[in-house]
mmCIF file of C-alpha atoms in Angstrom:
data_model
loop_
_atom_site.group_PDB
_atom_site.id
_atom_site.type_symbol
_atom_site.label_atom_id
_atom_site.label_comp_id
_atom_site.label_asym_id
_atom_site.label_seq_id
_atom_site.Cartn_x
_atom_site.Cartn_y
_atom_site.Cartn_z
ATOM 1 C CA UNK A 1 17.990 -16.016 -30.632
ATOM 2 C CA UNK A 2 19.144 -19.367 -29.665
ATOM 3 C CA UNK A 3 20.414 -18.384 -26.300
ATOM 4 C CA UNK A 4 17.016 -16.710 -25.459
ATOM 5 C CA UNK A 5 15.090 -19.728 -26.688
ATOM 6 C CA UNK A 6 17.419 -21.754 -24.834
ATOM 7 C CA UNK A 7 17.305 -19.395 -21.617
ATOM 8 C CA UNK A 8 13.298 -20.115 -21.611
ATOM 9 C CA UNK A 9 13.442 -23.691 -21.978
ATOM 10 C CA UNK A 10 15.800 -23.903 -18.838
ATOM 11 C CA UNK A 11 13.868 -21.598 -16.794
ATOM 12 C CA UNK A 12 10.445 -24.040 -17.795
ATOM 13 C CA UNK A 13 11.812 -26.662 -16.853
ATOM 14 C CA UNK A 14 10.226 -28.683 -14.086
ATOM 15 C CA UNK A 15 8.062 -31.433 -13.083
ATOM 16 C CA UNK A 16 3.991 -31.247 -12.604
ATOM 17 C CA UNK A 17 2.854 -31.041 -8.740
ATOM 18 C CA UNK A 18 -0.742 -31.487 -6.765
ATOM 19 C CA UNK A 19 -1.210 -28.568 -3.766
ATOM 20 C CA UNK A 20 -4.352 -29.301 -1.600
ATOM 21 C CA UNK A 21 -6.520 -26.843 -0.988
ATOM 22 C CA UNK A 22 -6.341 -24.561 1.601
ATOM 23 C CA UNK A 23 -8.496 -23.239 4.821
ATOM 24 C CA UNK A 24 -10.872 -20.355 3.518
ATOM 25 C CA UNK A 25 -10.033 -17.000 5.420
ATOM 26 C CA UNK A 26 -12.625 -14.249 6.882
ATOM 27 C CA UNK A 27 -12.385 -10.317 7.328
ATOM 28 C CA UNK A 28 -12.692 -9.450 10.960
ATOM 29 C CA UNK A 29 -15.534 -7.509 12.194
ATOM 30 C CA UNK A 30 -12.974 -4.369 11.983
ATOM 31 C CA UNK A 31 -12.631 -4.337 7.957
ATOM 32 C CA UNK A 32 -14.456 -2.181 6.297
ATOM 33 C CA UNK A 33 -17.325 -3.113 4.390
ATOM 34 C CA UNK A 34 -17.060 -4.687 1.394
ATOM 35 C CA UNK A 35 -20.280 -3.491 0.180
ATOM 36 C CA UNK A 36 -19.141 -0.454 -1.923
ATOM 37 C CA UNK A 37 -16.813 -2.578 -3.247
ATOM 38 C CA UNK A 38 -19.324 -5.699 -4.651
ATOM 39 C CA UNK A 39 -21.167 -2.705 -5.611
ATOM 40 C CA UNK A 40 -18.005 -1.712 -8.352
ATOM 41 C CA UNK A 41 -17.435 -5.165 -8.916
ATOM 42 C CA UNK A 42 -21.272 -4.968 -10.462
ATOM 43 C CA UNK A 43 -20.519 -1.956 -12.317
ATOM 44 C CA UNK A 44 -17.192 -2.489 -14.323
ATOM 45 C CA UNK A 45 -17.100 -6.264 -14.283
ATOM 46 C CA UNK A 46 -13.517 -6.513 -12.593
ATOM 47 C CA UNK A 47 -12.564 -7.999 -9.441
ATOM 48 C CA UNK A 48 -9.341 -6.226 -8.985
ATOM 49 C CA UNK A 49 -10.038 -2.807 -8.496
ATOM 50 C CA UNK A 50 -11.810 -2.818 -4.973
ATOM 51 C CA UNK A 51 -11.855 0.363 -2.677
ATOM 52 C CA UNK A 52 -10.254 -1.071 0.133
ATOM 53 C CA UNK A 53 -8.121 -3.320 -1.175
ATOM 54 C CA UNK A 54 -4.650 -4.205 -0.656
ATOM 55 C CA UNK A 55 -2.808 -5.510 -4.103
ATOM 56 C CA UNK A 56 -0.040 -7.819 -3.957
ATOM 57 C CA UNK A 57 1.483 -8.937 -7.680
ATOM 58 C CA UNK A 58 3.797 -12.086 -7.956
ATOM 59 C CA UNK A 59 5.112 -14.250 -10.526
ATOM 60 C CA UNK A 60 3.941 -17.400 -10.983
ATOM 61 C CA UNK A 61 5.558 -20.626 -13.007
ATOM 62 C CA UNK A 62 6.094 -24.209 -12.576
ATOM 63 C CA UNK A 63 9.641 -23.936 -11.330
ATOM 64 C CA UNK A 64 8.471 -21.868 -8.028
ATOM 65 C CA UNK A 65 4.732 -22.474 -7.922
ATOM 66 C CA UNK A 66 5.238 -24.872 -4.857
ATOM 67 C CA UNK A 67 7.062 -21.337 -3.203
ATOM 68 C CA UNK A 68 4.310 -19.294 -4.773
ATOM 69 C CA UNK A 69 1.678 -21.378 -3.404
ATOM 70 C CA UNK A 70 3.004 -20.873 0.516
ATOM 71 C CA UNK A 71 3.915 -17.216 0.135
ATOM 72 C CA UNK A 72 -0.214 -16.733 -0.382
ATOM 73 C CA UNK A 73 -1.307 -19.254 2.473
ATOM 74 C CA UNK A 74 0.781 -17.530 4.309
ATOM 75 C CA UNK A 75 -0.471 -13.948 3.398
ATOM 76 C CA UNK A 76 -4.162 -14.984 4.035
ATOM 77 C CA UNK A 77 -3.301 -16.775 7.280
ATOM 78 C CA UNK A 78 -2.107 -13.450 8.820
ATOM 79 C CA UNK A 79 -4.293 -10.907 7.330
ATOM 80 C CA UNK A 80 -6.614 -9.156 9.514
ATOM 81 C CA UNK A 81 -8.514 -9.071 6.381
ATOM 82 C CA UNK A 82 -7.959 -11.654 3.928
ATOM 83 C CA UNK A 83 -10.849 -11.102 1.864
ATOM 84 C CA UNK A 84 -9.762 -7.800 1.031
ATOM 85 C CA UNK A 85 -6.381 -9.175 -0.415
ATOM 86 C CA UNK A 86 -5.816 -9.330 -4.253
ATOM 87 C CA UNK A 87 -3.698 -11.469 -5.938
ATOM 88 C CA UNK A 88 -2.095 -9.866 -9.601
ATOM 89 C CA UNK A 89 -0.446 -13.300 -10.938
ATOM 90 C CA UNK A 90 2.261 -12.861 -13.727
ATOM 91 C CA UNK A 91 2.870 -15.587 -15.708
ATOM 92 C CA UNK A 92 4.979 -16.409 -18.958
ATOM 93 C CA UNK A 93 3.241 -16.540 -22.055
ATOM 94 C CA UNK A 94 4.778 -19.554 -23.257
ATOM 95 C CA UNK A 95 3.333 -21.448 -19.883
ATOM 96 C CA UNK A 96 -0.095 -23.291 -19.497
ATOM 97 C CA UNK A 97 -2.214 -20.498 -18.269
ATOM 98 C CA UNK A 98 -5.191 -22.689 -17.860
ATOM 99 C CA UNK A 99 -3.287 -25.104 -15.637
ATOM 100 C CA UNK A 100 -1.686 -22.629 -13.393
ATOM 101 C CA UNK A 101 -5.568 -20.945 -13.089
ATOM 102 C CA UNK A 102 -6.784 -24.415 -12.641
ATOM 103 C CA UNK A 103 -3.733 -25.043 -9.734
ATOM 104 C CA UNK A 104 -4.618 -21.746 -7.793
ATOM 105 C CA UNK A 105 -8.433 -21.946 -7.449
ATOM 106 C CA UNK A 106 -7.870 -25.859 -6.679
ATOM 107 C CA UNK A 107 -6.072 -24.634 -3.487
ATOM 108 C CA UNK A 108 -7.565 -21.084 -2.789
ATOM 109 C CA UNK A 109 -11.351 -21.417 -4.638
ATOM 110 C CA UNK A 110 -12.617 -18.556 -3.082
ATOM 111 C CA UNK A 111 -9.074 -16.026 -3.594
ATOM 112 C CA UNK A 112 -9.525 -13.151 -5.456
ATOM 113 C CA UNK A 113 -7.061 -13.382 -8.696
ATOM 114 C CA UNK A 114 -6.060 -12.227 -11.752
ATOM 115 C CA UNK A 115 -3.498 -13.758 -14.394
ATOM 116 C CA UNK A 116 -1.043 -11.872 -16.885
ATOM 117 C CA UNK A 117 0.846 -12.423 -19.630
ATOM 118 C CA UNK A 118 4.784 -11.436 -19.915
ATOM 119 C CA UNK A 119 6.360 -11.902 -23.106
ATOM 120 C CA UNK A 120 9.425 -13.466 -21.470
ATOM 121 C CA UNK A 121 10.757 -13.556 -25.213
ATOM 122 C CA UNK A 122 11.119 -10.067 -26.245
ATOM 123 C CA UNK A 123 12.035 -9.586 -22.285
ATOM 124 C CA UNK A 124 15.078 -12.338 -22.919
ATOM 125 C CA UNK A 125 16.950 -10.066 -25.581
ATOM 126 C CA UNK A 126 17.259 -7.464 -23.065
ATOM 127 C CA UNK A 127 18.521 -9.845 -20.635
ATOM 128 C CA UNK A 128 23.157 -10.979 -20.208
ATOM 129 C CA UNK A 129 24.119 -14.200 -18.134
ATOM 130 C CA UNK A 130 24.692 -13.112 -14.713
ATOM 131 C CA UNK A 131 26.077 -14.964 -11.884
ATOM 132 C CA UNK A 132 23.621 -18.245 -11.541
ATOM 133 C CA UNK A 133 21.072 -19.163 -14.085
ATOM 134 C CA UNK A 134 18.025 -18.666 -11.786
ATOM 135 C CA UNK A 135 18.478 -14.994 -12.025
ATOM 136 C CA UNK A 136 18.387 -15.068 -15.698
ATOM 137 C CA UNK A 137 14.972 -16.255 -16.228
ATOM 138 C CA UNK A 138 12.936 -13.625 -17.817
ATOM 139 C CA UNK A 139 10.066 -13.888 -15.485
ATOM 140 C CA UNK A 140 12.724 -12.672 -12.703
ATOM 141 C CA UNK A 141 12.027 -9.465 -14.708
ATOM 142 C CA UNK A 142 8.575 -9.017 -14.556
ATOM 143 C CA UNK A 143 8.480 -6.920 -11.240
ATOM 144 C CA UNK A 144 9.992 -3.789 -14.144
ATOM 145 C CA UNK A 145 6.814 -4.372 -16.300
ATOM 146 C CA UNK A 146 4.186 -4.580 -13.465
ATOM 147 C CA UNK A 147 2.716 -0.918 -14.296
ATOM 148 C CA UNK A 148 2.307 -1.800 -17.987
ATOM 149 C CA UNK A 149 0.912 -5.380 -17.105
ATOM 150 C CA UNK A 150 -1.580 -4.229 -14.148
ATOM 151 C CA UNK A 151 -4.615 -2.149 -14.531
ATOM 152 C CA UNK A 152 -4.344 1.236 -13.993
ATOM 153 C CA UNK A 153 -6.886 1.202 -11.644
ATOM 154 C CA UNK A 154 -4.381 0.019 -9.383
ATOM 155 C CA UNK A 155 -2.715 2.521 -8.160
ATOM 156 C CA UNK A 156 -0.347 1.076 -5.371
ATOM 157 C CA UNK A 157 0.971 -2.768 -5.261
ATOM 158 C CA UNK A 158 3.246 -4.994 -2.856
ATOM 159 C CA UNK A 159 5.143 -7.074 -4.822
ATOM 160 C CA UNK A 160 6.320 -10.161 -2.908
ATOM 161 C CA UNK A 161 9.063 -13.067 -4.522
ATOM 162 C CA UNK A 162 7.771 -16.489 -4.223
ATOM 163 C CA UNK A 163 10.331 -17.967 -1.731
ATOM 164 C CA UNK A 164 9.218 -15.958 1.559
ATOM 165 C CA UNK A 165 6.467 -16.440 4.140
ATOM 166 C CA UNK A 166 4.961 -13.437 5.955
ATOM 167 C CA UNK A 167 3.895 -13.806 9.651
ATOM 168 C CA UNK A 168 2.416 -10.608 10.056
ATOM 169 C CA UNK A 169 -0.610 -8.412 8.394
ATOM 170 C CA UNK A 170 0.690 -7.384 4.833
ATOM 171 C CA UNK A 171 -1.864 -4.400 5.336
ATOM 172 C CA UNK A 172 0.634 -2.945 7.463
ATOM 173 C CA UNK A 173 3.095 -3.118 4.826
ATOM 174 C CA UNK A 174 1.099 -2.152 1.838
ATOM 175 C CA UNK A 175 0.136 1.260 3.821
ATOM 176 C CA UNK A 176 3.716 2.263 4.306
ATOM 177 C CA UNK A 177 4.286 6.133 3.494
ATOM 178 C CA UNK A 178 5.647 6.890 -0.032
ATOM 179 C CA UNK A 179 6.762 10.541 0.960
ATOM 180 C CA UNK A 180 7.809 13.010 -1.164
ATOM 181 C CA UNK A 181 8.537 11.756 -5.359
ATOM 182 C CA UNK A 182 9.609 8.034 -3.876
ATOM 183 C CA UNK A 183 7.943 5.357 -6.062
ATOM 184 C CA UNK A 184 9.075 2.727 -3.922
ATOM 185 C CA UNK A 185 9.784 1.605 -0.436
ATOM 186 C CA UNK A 186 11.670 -1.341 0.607
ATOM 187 C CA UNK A 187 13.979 -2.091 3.766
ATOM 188 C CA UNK A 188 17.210 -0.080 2.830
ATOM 189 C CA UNK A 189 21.080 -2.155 3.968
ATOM 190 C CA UNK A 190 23.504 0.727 4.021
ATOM 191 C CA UNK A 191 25.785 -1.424 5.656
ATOM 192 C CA UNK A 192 26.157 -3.612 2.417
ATOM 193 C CA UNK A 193 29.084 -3.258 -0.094
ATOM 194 C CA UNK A 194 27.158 -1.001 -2.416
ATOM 195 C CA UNK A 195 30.095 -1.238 -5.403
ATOM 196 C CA UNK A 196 30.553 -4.678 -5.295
ATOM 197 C CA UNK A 197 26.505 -4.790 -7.176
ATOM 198 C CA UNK A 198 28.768 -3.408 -10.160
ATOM 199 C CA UNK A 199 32.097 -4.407 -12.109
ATOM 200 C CA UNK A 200 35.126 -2.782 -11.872
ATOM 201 C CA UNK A 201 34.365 -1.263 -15.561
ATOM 202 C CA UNK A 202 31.166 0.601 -13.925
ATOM 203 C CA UNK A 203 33.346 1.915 -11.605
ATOM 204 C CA UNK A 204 36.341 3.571 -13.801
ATOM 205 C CA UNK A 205 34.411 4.677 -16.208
ATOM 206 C CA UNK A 206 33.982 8.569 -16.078
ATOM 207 C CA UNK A 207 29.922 9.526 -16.642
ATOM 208 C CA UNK A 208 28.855 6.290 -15.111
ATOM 209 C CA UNK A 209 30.627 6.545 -11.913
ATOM 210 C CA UNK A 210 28.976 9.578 -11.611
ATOM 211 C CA UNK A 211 25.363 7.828 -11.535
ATOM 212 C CA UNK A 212 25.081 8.116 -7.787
ATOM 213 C CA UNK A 213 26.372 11.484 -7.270
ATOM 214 C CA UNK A 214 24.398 13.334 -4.904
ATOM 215 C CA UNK A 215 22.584 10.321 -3.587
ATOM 216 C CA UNK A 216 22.876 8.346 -0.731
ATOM 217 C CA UNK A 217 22.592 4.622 -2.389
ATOM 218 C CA UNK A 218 21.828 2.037 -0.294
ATOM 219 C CA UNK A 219 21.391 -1.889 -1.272
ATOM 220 C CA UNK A 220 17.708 -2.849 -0.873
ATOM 221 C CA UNK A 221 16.430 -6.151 -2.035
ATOM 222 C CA UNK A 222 13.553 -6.383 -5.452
ATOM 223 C CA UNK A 223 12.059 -9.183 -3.682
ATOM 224 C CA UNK A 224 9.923 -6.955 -1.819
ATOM 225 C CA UNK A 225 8.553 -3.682 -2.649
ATOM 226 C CA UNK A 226 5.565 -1.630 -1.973
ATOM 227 C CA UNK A 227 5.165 0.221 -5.606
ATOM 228 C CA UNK A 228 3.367 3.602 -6.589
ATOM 229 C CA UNK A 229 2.227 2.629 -9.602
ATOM 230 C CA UNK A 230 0.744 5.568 -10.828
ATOM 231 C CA UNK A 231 4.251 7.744 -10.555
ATOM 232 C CA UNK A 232 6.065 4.980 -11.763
ATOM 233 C CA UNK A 233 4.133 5.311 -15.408
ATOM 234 C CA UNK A 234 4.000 9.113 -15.139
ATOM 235 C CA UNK A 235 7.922 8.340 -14.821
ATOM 236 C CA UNK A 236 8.140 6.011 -17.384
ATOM 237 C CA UNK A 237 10.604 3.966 -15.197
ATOM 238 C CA UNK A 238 10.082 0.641 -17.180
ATOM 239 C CA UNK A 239 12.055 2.710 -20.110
ATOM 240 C CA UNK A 240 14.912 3.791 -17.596
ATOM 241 C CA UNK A 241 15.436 0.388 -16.279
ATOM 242 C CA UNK A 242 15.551 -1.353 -19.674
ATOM 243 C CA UNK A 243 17.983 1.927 -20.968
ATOM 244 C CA UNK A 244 20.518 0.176 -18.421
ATOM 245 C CA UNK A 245 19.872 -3.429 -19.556
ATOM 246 C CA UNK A 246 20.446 -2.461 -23.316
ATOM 247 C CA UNK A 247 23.597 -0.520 -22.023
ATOM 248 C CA UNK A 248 25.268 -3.915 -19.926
ATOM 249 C CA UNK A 249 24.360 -5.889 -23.601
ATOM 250 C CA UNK A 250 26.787 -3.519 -24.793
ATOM 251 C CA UNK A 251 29.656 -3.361 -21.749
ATOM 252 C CA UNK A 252 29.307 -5.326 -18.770
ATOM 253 C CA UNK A 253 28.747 -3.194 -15.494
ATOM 254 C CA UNK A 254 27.393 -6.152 -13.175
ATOM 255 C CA UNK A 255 26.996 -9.460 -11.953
ATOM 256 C CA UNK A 256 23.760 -10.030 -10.254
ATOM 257 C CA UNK A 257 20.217 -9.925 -12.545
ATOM 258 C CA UNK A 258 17.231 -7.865 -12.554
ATOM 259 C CA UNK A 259 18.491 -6.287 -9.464
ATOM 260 C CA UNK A 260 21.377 -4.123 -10.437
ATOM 261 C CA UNK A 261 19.266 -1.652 -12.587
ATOM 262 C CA UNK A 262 16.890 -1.334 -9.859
ATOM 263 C CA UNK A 263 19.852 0.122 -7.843
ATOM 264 C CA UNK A 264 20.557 2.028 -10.826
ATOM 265 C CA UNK A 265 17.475 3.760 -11.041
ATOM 266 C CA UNK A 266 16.135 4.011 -7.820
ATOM 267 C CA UNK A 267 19.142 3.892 -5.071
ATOM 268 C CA UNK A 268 18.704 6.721 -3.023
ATOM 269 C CA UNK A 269 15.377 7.591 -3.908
ATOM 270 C CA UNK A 270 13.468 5.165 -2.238
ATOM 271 C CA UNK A 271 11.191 5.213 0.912
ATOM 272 C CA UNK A 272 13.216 2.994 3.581
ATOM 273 C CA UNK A 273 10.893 -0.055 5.262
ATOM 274 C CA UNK A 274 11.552 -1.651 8.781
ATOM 275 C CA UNK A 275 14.283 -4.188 7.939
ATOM 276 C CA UNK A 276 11.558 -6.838 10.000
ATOM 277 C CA UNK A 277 9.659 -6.715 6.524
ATOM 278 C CA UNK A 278 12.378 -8.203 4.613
ATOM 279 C CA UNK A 279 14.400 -11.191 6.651
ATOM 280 C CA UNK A 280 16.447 -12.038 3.601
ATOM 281 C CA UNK A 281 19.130 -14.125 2.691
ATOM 282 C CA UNK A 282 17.896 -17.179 4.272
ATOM 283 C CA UNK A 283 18.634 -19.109 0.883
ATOM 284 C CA UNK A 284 22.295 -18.299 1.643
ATOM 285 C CA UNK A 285 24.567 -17.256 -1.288
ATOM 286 C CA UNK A 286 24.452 -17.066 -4.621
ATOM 287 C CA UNK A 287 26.867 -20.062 -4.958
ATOM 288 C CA UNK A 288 26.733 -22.937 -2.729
ATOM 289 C CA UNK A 289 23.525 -21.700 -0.481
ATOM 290 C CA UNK A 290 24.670 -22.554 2.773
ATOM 291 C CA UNK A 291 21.840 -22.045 6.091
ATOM 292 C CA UNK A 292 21.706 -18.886 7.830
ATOM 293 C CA UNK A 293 20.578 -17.191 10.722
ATOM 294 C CA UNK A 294 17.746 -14.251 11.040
ATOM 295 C CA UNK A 295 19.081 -10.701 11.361
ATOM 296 C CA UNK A 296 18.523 -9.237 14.743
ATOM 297 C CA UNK A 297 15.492 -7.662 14.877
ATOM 298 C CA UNK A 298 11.716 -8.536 14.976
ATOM 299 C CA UNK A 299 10.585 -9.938 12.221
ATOM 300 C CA UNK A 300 7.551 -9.783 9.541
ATOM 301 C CA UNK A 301 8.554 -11.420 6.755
ATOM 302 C CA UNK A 302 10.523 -14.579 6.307
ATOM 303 C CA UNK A 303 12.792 -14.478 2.577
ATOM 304 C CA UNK A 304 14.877 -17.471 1.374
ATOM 305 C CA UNK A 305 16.858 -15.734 -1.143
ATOM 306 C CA UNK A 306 20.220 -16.928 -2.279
ATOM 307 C CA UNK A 307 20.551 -20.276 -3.819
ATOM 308 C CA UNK A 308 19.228 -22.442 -1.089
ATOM 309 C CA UNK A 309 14.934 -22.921 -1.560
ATOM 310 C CA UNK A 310 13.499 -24.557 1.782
ATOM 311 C CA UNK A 311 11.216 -26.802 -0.290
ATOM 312 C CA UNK A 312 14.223 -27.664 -1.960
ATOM 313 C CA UNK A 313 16.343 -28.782 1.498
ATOM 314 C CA UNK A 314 13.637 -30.158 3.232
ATOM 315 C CA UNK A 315 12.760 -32.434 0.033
ATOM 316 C CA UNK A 316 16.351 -34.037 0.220
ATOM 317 C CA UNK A 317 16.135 -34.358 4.222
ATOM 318 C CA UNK A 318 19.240 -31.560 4.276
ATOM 319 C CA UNK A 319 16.951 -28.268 5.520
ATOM 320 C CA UNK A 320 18.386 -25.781 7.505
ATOM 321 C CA UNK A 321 16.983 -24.865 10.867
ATOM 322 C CA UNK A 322 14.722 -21.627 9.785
ATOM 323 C CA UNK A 323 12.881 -24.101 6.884
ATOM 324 C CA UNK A 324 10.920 -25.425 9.683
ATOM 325 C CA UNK A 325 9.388 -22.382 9.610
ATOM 326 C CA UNK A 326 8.604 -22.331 5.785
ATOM 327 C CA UNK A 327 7.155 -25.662 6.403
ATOM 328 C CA UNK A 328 3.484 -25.441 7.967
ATOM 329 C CA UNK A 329 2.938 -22.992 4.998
ATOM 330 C CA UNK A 330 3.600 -25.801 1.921
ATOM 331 C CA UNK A 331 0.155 -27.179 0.506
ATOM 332 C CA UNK A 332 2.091 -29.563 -1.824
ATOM 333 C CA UNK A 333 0.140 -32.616 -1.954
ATOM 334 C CA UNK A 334 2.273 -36.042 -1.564
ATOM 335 C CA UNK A 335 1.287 -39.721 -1.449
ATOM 336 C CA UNK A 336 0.995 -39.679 2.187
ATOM 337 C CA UNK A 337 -0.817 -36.397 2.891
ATOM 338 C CA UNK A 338 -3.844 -36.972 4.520
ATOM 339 C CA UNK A 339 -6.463 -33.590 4.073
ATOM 340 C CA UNK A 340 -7.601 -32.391 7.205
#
């Protein structure tokens, strides 16, 4: 209990920040009307279950807001339609909801949002110390919970980490093809080590090493995923990935977070996205974070993962060449901002 209380206090911890407030965005002319949906929004009362809209869930705390709060500029900015774009916000339950409401419509007043609860407490037990602290904050697990925390209503969701920018129309990403069973798609790297995501112990032991038989597993990174949400709770996947977390509390078969039992459950079963939708690794390595260059390839979407946070760099004058491209996208307020 004392590790897990500790574990949230460490994962809190931060300092208070002022984001200004950010250009309002407009459909195009293409869009389609948004009259049926104002029409529902009359009826049930609920501004997250429009016709034509396109969901996108994050997390949101005080440790990442500042990555949170460019991740949605930049979303809006390059939207075809912007106003069709709803944001499903999950937040701890031990955190100032009213401030982190209060932060958002401060910078996007006229964004269509909703906040939600994760018990980041009950989620700690489930959770061992992995490889670097960051990944052992509970609300790194929220992304397992989102089809017990959203509405079922929603039936499909892009869930996006907070350190990326996109640079293209998310539309484009949330209508990629779920063929088949698949509840998720996300670019697929066959090329990466799969059994290195799992300890030696995983490996040699007899039933579990049998896990992937008869699939092709492929490494694909949780930090973003378009979700079926409707097969995932007709699945009940929320119960298979926790079934692996309880198992690694008992005998450790890897290193790296919320991700290995994502690999677990869904590696070679998912539908495979244009690696331009997930530039990743920009943060560098777990360990030291060192810069990086883009993969080859257009690219969509912008992710620092790894150690390394561009807000981070560029706030102690060390950035790496790609954070100038993270950059135009932060609304954090300073002492010499001037508001445009």
């Amino acid at each position: 209990m004392r590790s897990a209380l500790l574990l949230l206090a460490v994962c809190a911890a931060s300092h208070a920040a002022t984001f200004r407030e950010a250009p309002q965005f407009f459909n195009s002319p293409d869009c389609p009307s948004q009259a049926d949906d104002l029409e529902k929004h009359n009826e049930d009362g609920q501004h997250h279950c429009f016709n034509h809209a396109v969901h996108v869930a994050m997390t949101l705390d005080t440790a990442y807001i500042r990555g949170s709060m460019a991740a949605v500029l930049s979303v809006l900015q390059h939207s075809s339609c912007p106003q069709s774009v709803i944001f499903h916000f999950v937040y701890s339950a031990s955190a100032n909801a009213s401030s982190l409401h209060a932060t958002v419509s401060h910078s996007f007043p006229y964004l269509k949002f909703q906040l939600y609860p994760f018990d980041d407490e009950a989620a700690s037990r489930l959770i061992s110390m992995s490889i670097r602290s960051a990944l052992d904050c509970p609300l790194n697990y929220a992304r397992s919970y989102l089809a017990n925390l959203l509405p079922t209503c929603v039936a499909r969701v892009v869930y996006l980490d907070s350190d990326l920018i996109l640079v293209d129309d998310i539309a484009k990403l949330a209508a990629h093809p779920l063929g088949g069973e698949s509840v998720l798609a996300a670019p697929e790297y066959c090329n990466a080590n799969f059994t290195a995501y799992f300890t030696p112990s995983f490996w040699s032991n007899p039933s579990l090493s049998l896990t992937f038989a008869n699939r092709k597993a492929c490494y694909f990174n949780t930090g973003v995923m378009v979700i079926d949400l409707d097969r995932w709770r007709a699945g009940d996947y929320t119960t298979k990935i926790e079934e692996w977390m309880e198992l690694h509390k008992r005998m450790r078969i890897y290193e790296l977070g919320s991700l290995p039992p994502f690999l677990l459950v869904f590696g070679g079963r998912i539908s495979p996205v244009d690696h331009r939708w997930n530039q990743h690794g920009l943060g560098g390595d777990n360990i030291r974070g060192l810069c990086r260059d883009l993969h080859p390839g257009p690219v969509s979407l912008l992710h620092w993962s790894g150690k390394g946070k561009p807000w981070a760099r560029l706030d102690a004058n060390r950035p790496c060449p790609l954070d100038a491209l993270w950059a135009p996208y932060d609304l954090l307020q300073t002492p010499f901002s001037i508001d445009s």
